[in-house]
PDB file of C-alpha atoms in Angstrom:
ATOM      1  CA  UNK A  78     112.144 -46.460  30.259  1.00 57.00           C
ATOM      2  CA  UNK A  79     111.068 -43.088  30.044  1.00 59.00           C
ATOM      3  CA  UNK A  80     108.782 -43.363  27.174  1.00 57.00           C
ATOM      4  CA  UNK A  81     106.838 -46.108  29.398  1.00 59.00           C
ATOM      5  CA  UNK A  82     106.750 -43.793  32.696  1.00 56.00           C
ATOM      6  CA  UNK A  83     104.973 -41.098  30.675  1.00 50.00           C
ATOM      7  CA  UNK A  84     102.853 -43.556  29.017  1.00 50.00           C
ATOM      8  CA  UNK A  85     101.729 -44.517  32.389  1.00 55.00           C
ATOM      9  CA  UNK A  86     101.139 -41.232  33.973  1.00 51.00           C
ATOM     10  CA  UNK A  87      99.110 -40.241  30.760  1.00 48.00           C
ATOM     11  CA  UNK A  88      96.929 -43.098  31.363  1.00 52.00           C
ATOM     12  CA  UNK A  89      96.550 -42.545  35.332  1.00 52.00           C
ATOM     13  CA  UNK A  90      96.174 -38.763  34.174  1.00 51.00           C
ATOM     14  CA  UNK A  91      93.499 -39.181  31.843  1.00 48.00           C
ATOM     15  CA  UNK A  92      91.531 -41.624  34.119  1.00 49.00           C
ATOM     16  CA  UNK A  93      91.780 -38.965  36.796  1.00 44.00           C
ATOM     17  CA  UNK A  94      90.263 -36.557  34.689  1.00 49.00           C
ATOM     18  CA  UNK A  95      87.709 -38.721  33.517  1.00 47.00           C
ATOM     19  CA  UNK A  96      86.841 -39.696  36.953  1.00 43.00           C
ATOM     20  CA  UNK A  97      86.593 -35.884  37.976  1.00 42.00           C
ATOM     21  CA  UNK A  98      84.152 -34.844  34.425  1.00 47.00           C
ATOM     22  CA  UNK A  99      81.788 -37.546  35.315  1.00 46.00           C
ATOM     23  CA  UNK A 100      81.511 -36.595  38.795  1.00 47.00           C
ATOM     24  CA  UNK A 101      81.522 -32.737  38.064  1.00 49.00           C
ATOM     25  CA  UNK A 102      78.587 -34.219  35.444  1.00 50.00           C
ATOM     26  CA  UNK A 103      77.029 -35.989  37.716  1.00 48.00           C
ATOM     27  CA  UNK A 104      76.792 -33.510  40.894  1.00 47.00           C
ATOM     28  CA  UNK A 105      75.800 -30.835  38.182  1.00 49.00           C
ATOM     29  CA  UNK A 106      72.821 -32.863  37.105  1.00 49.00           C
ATOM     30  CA  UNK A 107      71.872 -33.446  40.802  1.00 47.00           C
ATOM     31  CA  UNK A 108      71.772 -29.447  40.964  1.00 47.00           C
ATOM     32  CA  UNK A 109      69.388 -29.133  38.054  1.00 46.00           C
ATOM     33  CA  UNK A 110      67.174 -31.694  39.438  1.00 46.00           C
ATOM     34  CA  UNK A 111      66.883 -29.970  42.770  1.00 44.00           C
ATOM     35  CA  UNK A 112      66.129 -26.618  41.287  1.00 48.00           C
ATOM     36  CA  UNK A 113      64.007 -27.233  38.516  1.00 55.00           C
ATOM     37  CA  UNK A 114      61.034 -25.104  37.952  1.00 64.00           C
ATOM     38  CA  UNK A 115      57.989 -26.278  37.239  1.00 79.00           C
ATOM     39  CA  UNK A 116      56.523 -26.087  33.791  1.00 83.00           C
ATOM     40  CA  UNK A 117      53.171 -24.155  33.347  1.00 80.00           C
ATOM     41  CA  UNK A 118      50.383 -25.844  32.930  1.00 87.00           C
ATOM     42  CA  UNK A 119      47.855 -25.861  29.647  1.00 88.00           C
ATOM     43  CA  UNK A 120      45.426 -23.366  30.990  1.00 90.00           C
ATOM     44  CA  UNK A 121      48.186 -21.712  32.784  1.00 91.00           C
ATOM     45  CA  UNK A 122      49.960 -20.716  30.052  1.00 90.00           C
ATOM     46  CA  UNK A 123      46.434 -20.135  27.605  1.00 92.00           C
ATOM     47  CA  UNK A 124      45.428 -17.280  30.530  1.00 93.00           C
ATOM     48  CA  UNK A 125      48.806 -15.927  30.563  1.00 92.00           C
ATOM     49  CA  UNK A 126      48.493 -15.366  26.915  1.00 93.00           C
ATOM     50  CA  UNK A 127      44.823 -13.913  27.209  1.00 95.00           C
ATOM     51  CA  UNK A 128      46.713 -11.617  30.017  1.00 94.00           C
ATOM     52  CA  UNK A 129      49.179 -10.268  27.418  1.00 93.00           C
ATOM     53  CA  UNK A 130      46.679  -9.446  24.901  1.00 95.00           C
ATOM     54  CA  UNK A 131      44.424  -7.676  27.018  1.00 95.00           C
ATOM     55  CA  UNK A 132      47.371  -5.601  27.914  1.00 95.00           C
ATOM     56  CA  UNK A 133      48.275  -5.236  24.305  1.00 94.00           C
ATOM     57  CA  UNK A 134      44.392  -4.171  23.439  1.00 95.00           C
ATOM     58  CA  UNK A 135      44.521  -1.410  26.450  1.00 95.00           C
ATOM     59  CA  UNK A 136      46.935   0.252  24.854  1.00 95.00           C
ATOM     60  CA  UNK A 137      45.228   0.844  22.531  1.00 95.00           C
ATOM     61  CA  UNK A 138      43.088   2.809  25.152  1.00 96.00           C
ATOM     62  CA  UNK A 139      46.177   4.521  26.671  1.00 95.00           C
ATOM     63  CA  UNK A 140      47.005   5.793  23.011  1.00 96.00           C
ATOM     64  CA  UNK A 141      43.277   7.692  23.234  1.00 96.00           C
ATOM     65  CA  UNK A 142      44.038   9.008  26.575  1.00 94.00           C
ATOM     66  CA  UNK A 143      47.659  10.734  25.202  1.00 94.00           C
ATOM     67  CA  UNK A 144      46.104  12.112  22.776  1.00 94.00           C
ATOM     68  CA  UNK A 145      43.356  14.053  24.888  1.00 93.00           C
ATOM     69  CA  UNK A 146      46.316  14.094  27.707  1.00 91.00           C
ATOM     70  CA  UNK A 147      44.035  12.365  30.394  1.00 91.00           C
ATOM     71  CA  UNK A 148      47.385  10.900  31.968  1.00 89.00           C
ATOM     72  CA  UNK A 149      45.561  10.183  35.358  1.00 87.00           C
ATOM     73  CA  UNK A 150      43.545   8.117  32.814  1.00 90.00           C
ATOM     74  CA  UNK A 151      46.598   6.095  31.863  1.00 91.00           C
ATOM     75  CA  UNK A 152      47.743   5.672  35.203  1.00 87.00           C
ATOM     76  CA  UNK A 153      44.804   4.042  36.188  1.00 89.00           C
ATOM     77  CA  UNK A 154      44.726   1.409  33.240  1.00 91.00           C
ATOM     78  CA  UNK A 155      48.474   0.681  34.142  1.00 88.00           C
ATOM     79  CA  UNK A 156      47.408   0.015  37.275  1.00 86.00           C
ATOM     80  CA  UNK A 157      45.333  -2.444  36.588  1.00 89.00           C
ATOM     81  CA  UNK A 158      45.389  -6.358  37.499  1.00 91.00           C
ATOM     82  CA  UNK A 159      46.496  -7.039  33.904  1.00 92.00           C
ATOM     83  CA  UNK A 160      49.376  -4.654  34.195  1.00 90.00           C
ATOM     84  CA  UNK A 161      50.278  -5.751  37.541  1.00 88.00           C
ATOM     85  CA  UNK A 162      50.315  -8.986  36.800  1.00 90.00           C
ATOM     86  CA  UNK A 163      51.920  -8.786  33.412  1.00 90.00           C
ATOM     87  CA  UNK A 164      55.459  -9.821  34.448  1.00 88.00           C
ATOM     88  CA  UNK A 165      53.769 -13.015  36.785  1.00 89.00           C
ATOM     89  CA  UNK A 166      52.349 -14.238  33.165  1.00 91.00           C
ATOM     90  CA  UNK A 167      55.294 -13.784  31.109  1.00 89.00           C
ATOM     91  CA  UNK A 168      57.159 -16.100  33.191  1.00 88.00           C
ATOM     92  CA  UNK A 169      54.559 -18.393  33.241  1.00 88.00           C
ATOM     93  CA  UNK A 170      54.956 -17.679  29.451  1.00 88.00           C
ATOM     94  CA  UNK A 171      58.809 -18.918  29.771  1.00 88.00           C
ATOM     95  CA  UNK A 172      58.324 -22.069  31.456  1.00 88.00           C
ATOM     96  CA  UNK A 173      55.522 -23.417  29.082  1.00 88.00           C
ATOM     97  CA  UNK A 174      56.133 -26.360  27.242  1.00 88.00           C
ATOM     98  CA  UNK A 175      53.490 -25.116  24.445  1.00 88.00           C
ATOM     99  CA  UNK A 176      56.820 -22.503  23.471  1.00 86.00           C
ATOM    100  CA  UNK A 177      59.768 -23.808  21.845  1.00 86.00           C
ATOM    101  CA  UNK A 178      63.257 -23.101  23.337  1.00 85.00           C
ATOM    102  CA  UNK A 179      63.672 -19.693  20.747  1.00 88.00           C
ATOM    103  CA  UNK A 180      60.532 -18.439  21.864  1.00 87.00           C
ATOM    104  CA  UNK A 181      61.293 -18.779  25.358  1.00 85.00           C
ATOM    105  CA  UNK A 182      64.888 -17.118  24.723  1.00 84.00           C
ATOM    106  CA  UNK A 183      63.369 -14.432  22.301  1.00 87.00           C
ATOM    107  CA  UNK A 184      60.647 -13.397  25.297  1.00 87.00           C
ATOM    108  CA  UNK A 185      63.121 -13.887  28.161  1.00 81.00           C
ATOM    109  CA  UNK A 186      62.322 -12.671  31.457  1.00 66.00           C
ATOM    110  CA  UNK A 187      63.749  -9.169  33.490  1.00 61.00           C
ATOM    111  CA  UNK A 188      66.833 -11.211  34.659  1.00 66.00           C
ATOM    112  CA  UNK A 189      67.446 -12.455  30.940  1.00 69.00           C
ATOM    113  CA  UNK A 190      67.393 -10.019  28.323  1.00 77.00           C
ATOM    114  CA  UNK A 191      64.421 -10.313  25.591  1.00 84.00           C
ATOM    115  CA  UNK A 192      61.140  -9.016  24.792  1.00 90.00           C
ATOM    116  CA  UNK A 193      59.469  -8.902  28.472  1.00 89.00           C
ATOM    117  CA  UNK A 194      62.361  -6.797  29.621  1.00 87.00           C
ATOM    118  CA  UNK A 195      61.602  -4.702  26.890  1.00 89.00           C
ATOM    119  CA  UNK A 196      58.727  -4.055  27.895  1.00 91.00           C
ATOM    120  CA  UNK A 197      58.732  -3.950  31.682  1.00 88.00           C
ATOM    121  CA  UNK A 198      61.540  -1.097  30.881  1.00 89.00           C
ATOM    122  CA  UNK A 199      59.255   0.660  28.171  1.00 91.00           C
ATOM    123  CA  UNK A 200      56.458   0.827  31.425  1.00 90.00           C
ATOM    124  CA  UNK A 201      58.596   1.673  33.983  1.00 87.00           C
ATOM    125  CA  UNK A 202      59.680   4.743  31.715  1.00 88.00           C
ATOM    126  CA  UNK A 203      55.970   5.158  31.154  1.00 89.00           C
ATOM    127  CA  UNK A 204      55.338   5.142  34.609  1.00 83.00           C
ATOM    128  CA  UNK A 205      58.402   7.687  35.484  1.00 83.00           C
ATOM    129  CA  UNK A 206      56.575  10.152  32.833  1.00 86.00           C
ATOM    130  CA  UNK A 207      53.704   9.845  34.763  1.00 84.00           C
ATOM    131  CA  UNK A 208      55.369  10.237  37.638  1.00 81.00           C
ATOM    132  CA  UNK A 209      56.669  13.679  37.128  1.00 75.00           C
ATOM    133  CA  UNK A 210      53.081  15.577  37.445  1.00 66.00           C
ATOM    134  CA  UNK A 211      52.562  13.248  40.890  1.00 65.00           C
ATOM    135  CA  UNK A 212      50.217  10.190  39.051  1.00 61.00           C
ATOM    136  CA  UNK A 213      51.685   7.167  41.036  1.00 60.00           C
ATOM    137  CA  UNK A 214      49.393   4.586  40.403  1.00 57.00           C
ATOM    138  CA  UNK A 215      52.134   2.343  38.749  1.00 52.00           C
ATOM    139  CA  UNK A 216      52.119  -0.997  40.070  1.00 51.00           C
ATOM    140  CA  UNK A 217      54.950  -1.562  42.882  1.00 51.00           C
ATOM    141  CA  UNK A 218      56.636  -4.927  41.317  1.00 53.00           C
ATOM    142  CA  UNK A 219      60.234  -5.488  41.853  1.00 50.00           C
ATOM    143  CA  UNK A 220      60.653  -5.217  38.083  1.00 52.00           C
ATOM    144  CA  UNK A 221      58.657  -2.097  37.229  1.00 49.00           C
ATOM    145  CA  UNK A 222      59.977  -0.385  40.116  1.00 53.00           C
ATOM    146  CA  UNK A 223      63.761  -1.279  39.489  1.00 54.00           C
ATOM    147  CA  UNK A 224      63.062   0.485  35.982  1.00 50.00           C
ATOM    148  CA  UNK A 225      61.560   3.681  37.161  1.00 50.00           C
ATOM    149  CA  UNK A 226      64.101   6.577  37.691  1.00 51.00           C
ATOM    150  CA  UNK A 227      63.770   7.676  41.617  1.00 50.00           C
ATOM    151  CA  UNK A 228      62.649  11.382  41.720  1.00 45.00           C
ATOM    152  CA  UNK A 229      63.489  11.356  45.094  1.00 49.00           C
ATOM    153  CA  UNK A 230      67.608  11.435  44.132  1.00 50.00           C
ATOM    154  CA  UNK A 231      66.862  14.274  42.742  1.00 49.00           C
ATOM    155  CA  UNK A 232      68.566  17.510  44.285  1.00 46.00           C
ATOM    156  CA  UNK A 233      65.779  19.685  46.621  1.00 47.00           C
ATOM    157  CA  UNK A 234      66.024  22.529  44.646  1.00 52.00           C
ATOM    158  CA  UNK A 235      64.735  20.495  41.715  1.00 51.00           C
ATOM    159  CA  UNK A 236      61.984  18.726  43.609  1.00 50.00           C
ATOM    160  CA  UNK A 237      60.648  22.230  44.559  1.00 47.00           C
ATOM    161  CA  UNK A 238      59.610  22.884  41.100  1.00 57.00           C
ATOM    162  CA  UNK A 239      56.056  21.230  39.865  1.00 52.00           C
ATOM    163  CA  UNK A 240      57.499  18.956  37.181  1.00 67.00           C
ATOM    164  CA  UNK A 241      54.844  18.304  33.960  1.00 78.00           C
ATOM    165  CA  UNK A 242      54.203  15.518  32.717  1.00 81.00           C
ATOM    166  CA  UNK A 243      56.184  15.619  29.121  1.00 86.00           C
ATOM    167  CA  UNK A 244      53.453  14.460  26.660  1.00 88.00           C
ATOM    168  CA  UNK A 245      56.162  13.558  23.603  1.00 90.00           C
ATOM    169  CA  UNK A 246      58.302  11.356  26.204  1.00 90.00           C
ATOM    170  CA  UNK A 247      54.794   9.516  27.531  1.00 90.00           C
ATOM    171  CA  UNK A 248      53.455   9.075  24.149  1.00 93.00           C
ATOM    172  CA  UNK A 249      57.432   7.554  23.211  1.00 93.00           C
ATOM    173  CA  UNK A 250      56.712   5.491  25.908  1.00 92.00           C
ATOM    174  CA  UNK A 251      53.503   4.349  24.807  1.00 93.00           C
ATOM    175  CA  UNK A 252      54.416   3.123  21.045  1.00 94.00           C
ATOM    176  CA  UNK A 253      57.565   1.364  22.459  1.00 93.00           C
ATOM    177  CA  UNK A 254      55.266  -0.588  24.861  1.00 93.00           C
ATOM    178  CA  UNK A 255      53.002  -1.126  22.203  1.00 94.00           C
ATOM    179  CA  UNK A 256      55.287  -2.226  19.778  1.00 94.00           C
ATOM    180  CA  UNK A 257      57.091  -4.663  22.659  1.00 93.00           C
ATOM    181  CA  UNK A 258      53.688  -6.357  23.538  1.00 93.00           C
ATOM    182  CA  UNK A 259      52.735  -7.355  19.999  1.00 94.00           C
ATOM    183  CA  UNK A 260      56.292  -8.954  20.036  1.00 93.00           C
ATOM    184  CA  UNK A 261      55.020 -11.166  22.586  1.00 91.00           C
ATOM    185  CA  UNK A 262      52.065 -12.046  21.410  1.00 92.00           C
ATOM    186  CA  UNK A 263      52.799 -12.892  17.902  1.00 92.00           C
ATOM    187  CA  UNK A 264      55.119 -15.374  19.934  1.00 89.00           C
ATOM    188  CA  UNK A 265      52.442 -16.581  21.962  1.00 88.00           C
ATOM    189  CA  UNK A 266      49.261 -16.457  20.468  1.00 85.00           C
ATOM    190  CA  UNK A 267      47.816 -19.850  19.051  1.00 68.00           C
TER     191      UNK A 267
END
């Protein structure tokens, strides 16, 4: 009968597609395994956080600086090994177990929106600022840089003029990367 054909192919149907989600499942899972990151260590992650808040306490420093407008000041303490390796420790930061899985999310990375891409963008606007007056010091990461605004698109008529450095835009800057680091570390300090 009819009614015992389509029983049939529901059954052969459904064991088809129960064969395919298992195997989908399976070959899936044999993905992850092969590109699974390692987890930071302990002391990895500990120095990573130690990273972030000697970056948070220097800007306290680059706040100074604004105000007496030393920006070739500020340059150089963005420059620094902390700085440049500021995005290196926040991933570090993402793949330790000591974080839960909402504090991972909330910090994300550059690639996954959250509180480091935050603040990578609030430095590489920083940096463009500084840019303007010719301080380059700015670390040449592939995050940073893919933040900064290229003067060099710029028209030549336009890159003829001296540019100055705009002090309300750099101090902007500043208080959002401020307020962007503390983010992180109230996430990752002990």
């Amino acid at each position: 009968t009819n009614r015992d054909i389509h029983l049939k192919y529901l059954k052969n149907s459904f064991s088809w597609t129960a064969f395919v989600a298992a195997n989908t499942l399976l070959a899936e899972r044999a993905l992850a395994v092969q590109g699974a990151i390692k987890t930071s260590s302990v002391e990895e992650s500990k120095a990573a956080a130690k990273l972030i808040e000697r970056c948070l306490n220097s800007m306290n420093d680059i706040e100074a600086l604004a105000r007496e407008r030393n920006f070739d000041g500020i340059g150089k303490i963005v420059a620094s090994p902390d700085f440049v390796n500021f995005e290196n420790a926040a991933t570090l930061l993402v793949r330790s177990d000591l974080l839960t899985s909402d504090d991972k999310v909330a910090l994300g990375t550059i690639k996954r929106y959250g509180l480091v891409a935050d603040a990578l963008i609030m430095l590489g606007g920083l940096a463009a600022e500084l840019k303007a007056d010719g301080i380059d010091y700015m670390p040449k990461t592939a995050a940073l840089q893919a933040s900064i605004v290229d003067e060099e698109d710029e028209s030549d008529e336009e890159e003829k003029e001296r540019k100055v450095v705009n002090a309300s835009e750099v101090k902007k800057y500043i208080g959002l990367s401020k307020g962007s680091l503390q983010d992180i570390f109230k996430i990752v300090s002990p």
